[in-house]
Tab-separated table of C-alpha atoms in Angstrom:
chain	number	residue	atom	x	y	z
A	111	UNK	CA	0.000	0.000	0.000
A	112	UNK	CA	1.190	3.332	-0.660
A	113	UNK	CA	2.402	5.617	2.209
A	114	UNK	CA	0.653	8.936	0.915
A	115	UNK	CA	-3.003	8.952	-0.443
A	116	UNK	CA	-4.233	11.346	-2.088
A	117	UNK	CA	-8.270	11.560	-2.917
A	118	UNK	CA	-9.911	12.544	-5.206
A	119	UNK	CA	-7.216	11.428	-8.044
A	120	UNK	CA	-8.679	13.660	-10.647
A	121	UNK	CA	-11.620	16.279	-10.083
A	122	UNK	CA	-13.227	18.702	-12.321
A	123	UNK	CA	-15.139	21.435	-10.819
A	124	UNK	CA	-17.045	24.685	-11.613
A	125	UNK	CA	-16.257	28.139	-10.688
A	126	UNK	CA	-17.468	28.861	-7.503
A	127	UNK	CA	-17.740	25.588	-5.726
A	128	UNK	CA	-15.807	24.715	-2.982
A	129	UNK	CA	-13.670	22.017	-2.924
A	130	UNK	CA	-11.743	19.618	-0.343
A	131	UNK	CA	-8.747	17.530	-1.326
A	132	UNK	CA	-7.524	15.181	1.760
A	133	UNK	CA	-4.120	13.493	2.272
A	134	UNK	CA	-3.703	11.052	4.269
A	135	UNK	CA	-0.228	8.840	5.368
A	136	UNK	CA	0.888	5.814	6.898
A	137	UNK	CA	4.284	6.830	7.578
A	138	UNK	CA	4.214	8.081	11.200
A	139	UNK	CA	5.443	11.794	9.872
A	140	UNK	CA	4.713	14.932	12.095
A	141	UNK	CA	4.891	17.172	8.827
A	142	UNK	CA	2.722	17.602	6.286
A	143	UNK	CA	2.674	19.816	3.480
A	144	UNK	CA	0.032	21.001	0.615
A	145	UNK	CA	1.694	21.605	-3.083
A	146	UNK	CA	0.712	23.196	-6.334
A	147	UNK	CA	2.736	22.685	-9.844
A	148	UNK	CA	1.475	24.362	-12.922
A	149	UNK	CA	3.512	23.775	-16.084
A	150	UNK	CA	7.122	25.057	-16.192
A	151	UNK	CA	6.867	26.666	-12.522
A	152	UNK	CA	8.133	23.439	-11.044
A	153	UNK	CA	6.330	22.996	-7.298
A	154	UNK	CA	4.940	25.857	-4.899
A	155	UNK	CA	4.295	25.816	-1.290
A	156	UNK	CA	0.502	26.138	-0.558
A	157	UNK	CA	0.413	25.602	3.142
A	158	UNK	CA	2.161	23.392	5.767
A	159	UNK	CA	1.893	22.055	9.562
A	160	UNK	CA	4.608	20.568	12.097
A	161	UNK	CA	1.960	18.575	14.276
A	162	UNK	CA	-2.185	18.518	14.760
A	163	UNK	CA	-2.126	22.080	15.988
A	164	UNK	CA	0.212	23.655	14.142
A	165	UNK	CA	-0.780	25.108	10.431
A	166	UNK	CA	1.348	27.711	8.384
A	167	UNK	CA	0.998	29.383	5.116
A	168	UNK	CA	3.819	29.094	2.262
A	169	UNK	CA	4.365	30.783	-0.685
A	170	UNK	CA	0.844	30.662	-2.094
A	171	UNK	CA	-1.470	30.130	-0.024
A	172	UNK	CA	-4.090	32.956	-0.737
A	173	UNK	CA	-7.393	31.265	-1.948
A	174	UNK	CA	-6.764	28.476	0.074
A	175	UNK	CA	-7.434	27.096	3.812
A	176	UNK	CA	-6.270	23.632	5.205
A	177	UNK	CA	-7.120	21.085	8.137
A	178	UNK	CA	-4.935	18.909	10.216
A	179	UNK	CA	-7.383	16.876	11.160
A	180	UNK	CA	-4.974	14.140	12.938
A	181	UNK	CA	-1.567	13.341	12.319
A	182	UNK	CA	-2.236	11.275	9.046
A	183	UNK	CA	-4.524	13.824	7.853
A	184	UNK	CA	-4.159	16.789	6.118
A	185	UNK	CA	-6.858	18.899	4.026
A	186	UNK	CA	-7.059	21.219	1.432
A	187	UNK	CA	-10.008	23.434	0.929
A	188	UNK	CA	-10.722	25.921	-2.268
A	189	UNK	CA	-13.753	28.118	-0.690
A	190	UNK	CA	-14.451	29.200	-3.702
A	191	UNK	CA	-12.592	27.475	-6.590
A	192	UNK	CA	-11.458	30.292	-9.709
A	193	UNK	CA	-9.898	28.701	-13.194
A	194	UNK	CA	-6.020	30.093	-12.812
A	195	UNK	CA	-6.604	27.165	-9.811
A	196	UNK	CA	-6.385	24.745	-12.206
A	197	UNK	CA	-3.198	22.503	-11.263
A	198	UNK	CA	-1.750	19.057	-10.044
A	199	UNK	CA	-2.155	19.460	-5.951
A	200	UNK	CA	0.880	16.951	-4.014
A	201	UNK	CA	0.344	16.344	-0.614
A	202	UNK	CA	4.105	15.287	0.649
A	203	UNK	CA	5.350	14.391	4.503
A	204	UNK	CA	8.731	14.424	5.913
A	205	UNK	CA	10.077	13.136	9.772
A	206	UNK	CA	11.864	16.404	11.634
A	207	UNK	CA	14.409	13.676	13.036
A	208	UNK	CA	15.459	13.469	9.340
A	209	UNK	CA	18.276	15.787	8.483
A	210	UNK	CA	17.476	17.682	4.625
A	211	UNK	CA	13.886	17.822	5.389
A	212	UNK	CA	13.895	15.123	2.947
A	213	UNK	CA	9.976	15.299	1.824
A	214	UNK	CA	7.903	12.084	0.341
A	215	UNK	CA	5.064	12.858	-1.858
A	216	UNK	CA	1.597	11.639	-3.062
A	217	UNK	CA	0.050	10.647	-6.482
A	218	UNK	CA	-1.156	13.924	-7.059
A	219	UNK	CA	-4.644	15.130	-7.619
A	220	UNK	CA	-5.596	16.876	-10.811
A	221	UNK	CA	-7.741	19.597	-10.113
A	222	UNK	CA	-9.364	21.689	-13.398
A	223	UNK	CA	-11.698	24.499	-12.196
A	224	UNK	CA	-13.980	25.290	-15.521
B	104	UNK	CA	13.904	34.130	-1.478
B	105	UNK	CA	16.186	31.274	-2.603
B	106	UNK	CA	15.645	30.584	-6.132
B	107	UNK	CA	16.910	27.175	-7.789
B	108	UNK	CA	17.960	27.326	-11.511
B	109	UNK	CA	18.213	24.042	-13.143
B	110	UNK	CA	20.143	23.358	-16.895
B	111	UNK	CA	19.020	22.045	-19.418
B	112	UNK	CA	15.021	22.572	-19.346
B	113	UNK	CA	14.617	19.716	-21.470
B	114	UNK	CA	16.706	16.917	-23.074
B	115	UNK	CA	16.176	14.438	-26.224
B	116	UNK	CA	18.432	11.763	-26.218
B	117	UNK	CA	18.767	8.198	-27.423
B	118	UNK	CA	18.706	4.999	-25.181
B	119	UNK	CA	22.451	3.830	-23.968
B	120	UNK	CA	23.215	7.779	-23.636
B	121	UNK	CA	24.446	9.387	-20.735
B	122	UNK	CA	22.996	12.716	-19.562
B	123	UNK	CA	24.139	15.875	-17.498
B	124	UNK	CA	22.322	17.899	-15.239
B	125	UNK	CA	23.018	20.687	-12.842
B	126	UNK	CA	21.347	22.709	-10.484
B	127	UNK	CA	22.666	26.127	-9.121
B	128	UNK	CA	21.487	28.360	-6.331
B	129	UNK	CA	22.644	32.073	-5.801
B	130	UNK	CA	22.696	30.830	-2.018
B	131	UNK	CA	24.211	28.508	0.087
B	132	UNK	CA	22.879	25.259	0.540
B	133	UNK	CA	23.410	22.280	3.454
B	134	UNK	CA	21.443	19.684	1.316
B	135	UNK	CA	20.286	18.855	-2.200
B	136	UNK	CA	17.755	16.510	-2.755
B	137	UNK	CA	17.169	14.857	-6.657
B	138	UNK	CA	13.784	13.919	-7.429
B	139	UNK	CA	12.244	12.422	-10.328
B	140	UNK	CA	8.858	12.752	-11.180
B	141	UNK	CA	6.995	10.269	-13.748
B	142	UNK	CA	4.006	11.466	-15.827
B	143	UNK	CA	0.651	11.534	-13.714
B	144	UNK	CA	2.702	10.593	-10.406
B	145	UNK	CA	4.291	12.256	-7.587
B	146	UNK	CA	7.612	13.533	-7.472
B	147	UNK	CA	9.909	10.415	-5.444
B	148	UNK	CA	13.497	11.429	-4.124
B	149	UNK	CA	16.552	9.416	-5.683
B	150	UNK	CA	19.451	10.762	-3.700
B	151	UNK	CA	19.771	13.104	-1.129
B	152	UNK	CA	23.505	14.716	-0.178
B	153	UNK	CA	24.607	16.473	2.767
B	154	UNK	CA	28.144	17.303	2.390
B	155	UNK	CA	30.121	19.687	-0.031
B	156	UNK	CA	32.365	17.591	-2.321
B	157	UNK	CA	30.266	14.685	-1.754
B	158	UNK	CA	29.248	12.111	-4.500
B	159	UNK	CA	26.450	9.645	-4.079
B	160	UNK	CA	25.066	6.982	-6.738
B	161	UNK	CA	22.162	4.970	-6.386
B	162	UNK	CA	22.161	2.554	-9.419
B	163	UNK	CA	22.867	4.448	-12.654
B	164	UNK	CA	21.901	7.417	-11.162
B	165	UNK	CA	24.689	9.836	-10.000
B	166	UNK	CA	24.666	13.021	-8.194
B	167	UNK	CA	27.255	15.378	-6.613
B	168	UNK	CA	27.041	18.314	-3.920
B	169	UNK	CA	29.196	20.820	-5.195
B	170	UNK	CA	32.191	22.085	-3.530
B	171	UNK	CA	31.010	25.927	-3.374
B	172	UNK	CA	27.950	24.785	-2.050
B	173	UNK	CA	26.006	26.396	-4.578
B	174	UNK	CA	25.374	23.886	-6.923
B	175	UNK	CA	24.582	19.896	-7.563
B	176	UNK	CA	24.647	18.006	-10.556
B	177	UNK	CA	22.794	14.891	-11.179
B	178	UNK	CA	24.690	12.171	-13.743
B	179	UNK	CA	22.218	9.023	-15.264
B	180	UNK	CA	24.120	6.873	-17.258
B	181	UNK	CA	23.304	4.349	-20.028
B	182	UNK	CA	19.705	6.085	-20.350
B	183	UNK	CA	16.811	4.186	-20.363
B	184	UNK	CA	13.334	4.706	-21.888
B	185	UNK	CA	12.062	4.129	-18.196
B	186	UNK	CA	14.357	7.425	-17.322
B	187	UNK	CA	11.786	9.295	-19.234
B	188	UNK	CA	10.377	12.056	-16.787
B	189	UNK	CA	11.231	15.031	-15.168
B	190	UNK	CA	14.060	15.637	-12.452
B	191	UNK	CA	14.092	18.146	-9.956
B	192	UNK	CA	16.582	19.405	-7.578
B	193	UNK	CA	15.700	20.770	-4.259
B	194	UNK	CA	16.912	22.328	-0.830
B	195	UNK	CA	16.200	23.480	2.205
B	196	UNK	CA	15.092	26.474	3.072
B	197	UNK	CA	14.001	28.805	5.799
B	198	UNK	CA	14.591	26.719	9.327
B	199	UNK	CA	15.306	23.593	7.141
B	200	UNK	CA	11.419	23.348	7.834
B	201	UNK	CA	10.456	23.677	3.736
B	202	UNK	CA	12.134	23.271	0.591
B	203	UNK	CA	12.610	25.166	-2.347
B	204	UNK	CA	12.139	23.042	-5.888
B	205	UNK	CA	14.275	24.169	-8.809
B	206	UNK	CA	11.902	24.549	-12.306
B	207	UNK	CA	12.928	20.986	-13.085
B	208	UNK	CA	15.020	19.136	-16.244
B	209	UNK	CA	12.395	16.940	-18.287
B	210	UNK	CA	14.344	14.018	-19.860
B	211	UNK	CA	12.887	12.244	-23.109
B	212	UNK	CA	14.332	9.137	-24.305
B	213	UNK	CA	14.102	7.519	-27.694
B	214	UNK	CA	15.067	4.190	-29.190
């Protein structure tokens, strides 16, 4: 079985809607992170959190909110889903006690926002 | 903030080749990571170094931490079609608590 999930695999959505993407792991990592890669920009930050009650923004993260429900789970939320949000979303997870913040990653979802 | 550049963009070469990459950082870096990334699937990290000079291979794959600290290259040799996909280099950033992706080399190989 695969350490990161990632569900839905592939959702198309209108304008408008709000949306939920959920991660969820098996491998025992305190951190969690939310990712966005759009063609030729390579991977952006969206949000992150160290542990169940810690949640920080990255690089991106306006239009955007997140839940860490537990420490395998970790949600992304469009409110209110435009079309430039149209991307691949990676959830990835990494263990602090790991020096390089070396980062494992899910399948992806493929989000397209008509 | 710390910005990755990563040479070529894209490569077309034939099977049994070997290929060059590099990544280079206007900052100093404590780790590079290489990742690959396959079409439709999440990026998964091939080597990771954490020491200037150092050289690390895992299989055919190849990768070096350069000595000014600013740089890593990533060698694959004897290319295979299954090498197909995109590489990226990455480090950390910040408190070591996030990393910054460089835009990514995207190998094609043909027969």
């Amino acid at each position: 079985d695969a350490d990161v999930t990632q569900t839905p695999r592939n959702r198309i959505t209108k304008t408008g809607k709000r949306i939920m993407l959920e991660c969820s792991q098996t491998k025992g990592h305190d951190r969690m992170y939310w990712y966005r890669q759009d063609p030729g920009l390579g991977l952006r930050l969206i949000y992150y959190s160290f542990d169940v009650k810690d949640i920080n923004k990255g690089e991106i993260s306006d239009g955007y909110s997140v839940s860490r429900q537990a420490q395998a789970k970790f949600s992304l939320s469009l409110e209110s889903a435009i079309p430039n949000q149209t991307a691949l979303y990676f959830c990835a997870t990494s263990d602090p006690g790991v020096p390089g913040n070396e980062q494992f990653f899910g399948p992806g979802t493929r989000l397209t926002v008509l | 903030g710390q910005q990755l550049n990563q040479s070529p963009q894209s490569m077309f070469i034939q099977e049994g080749e070997d290929v060059s990459m590099n990544c280079t950082s206007s900052s100093i870096f404590n780790t590079w990571l290489w990742y690959k990334q396959d079409p439709g699937e999440g990026p998964v990290l091939l080597i990771a170094l954490y020491k200037a000079g150092e050289l690390t291979s895992n299989g055919r794959l190849t990768a070096q931490f350069g000595i000014t600290r600013k740089d890593s290259f990533l060698n694959i040799s004897a290319s295979i079609p299954s090498d197909v996909g995109i590489y990226f280099c990455a480090g950390p950033t910040g408190t070591a608590s996030k990393l910054t992706f460089g835009t990514g080399t995207r190998l094609q190989v043909t027969l």
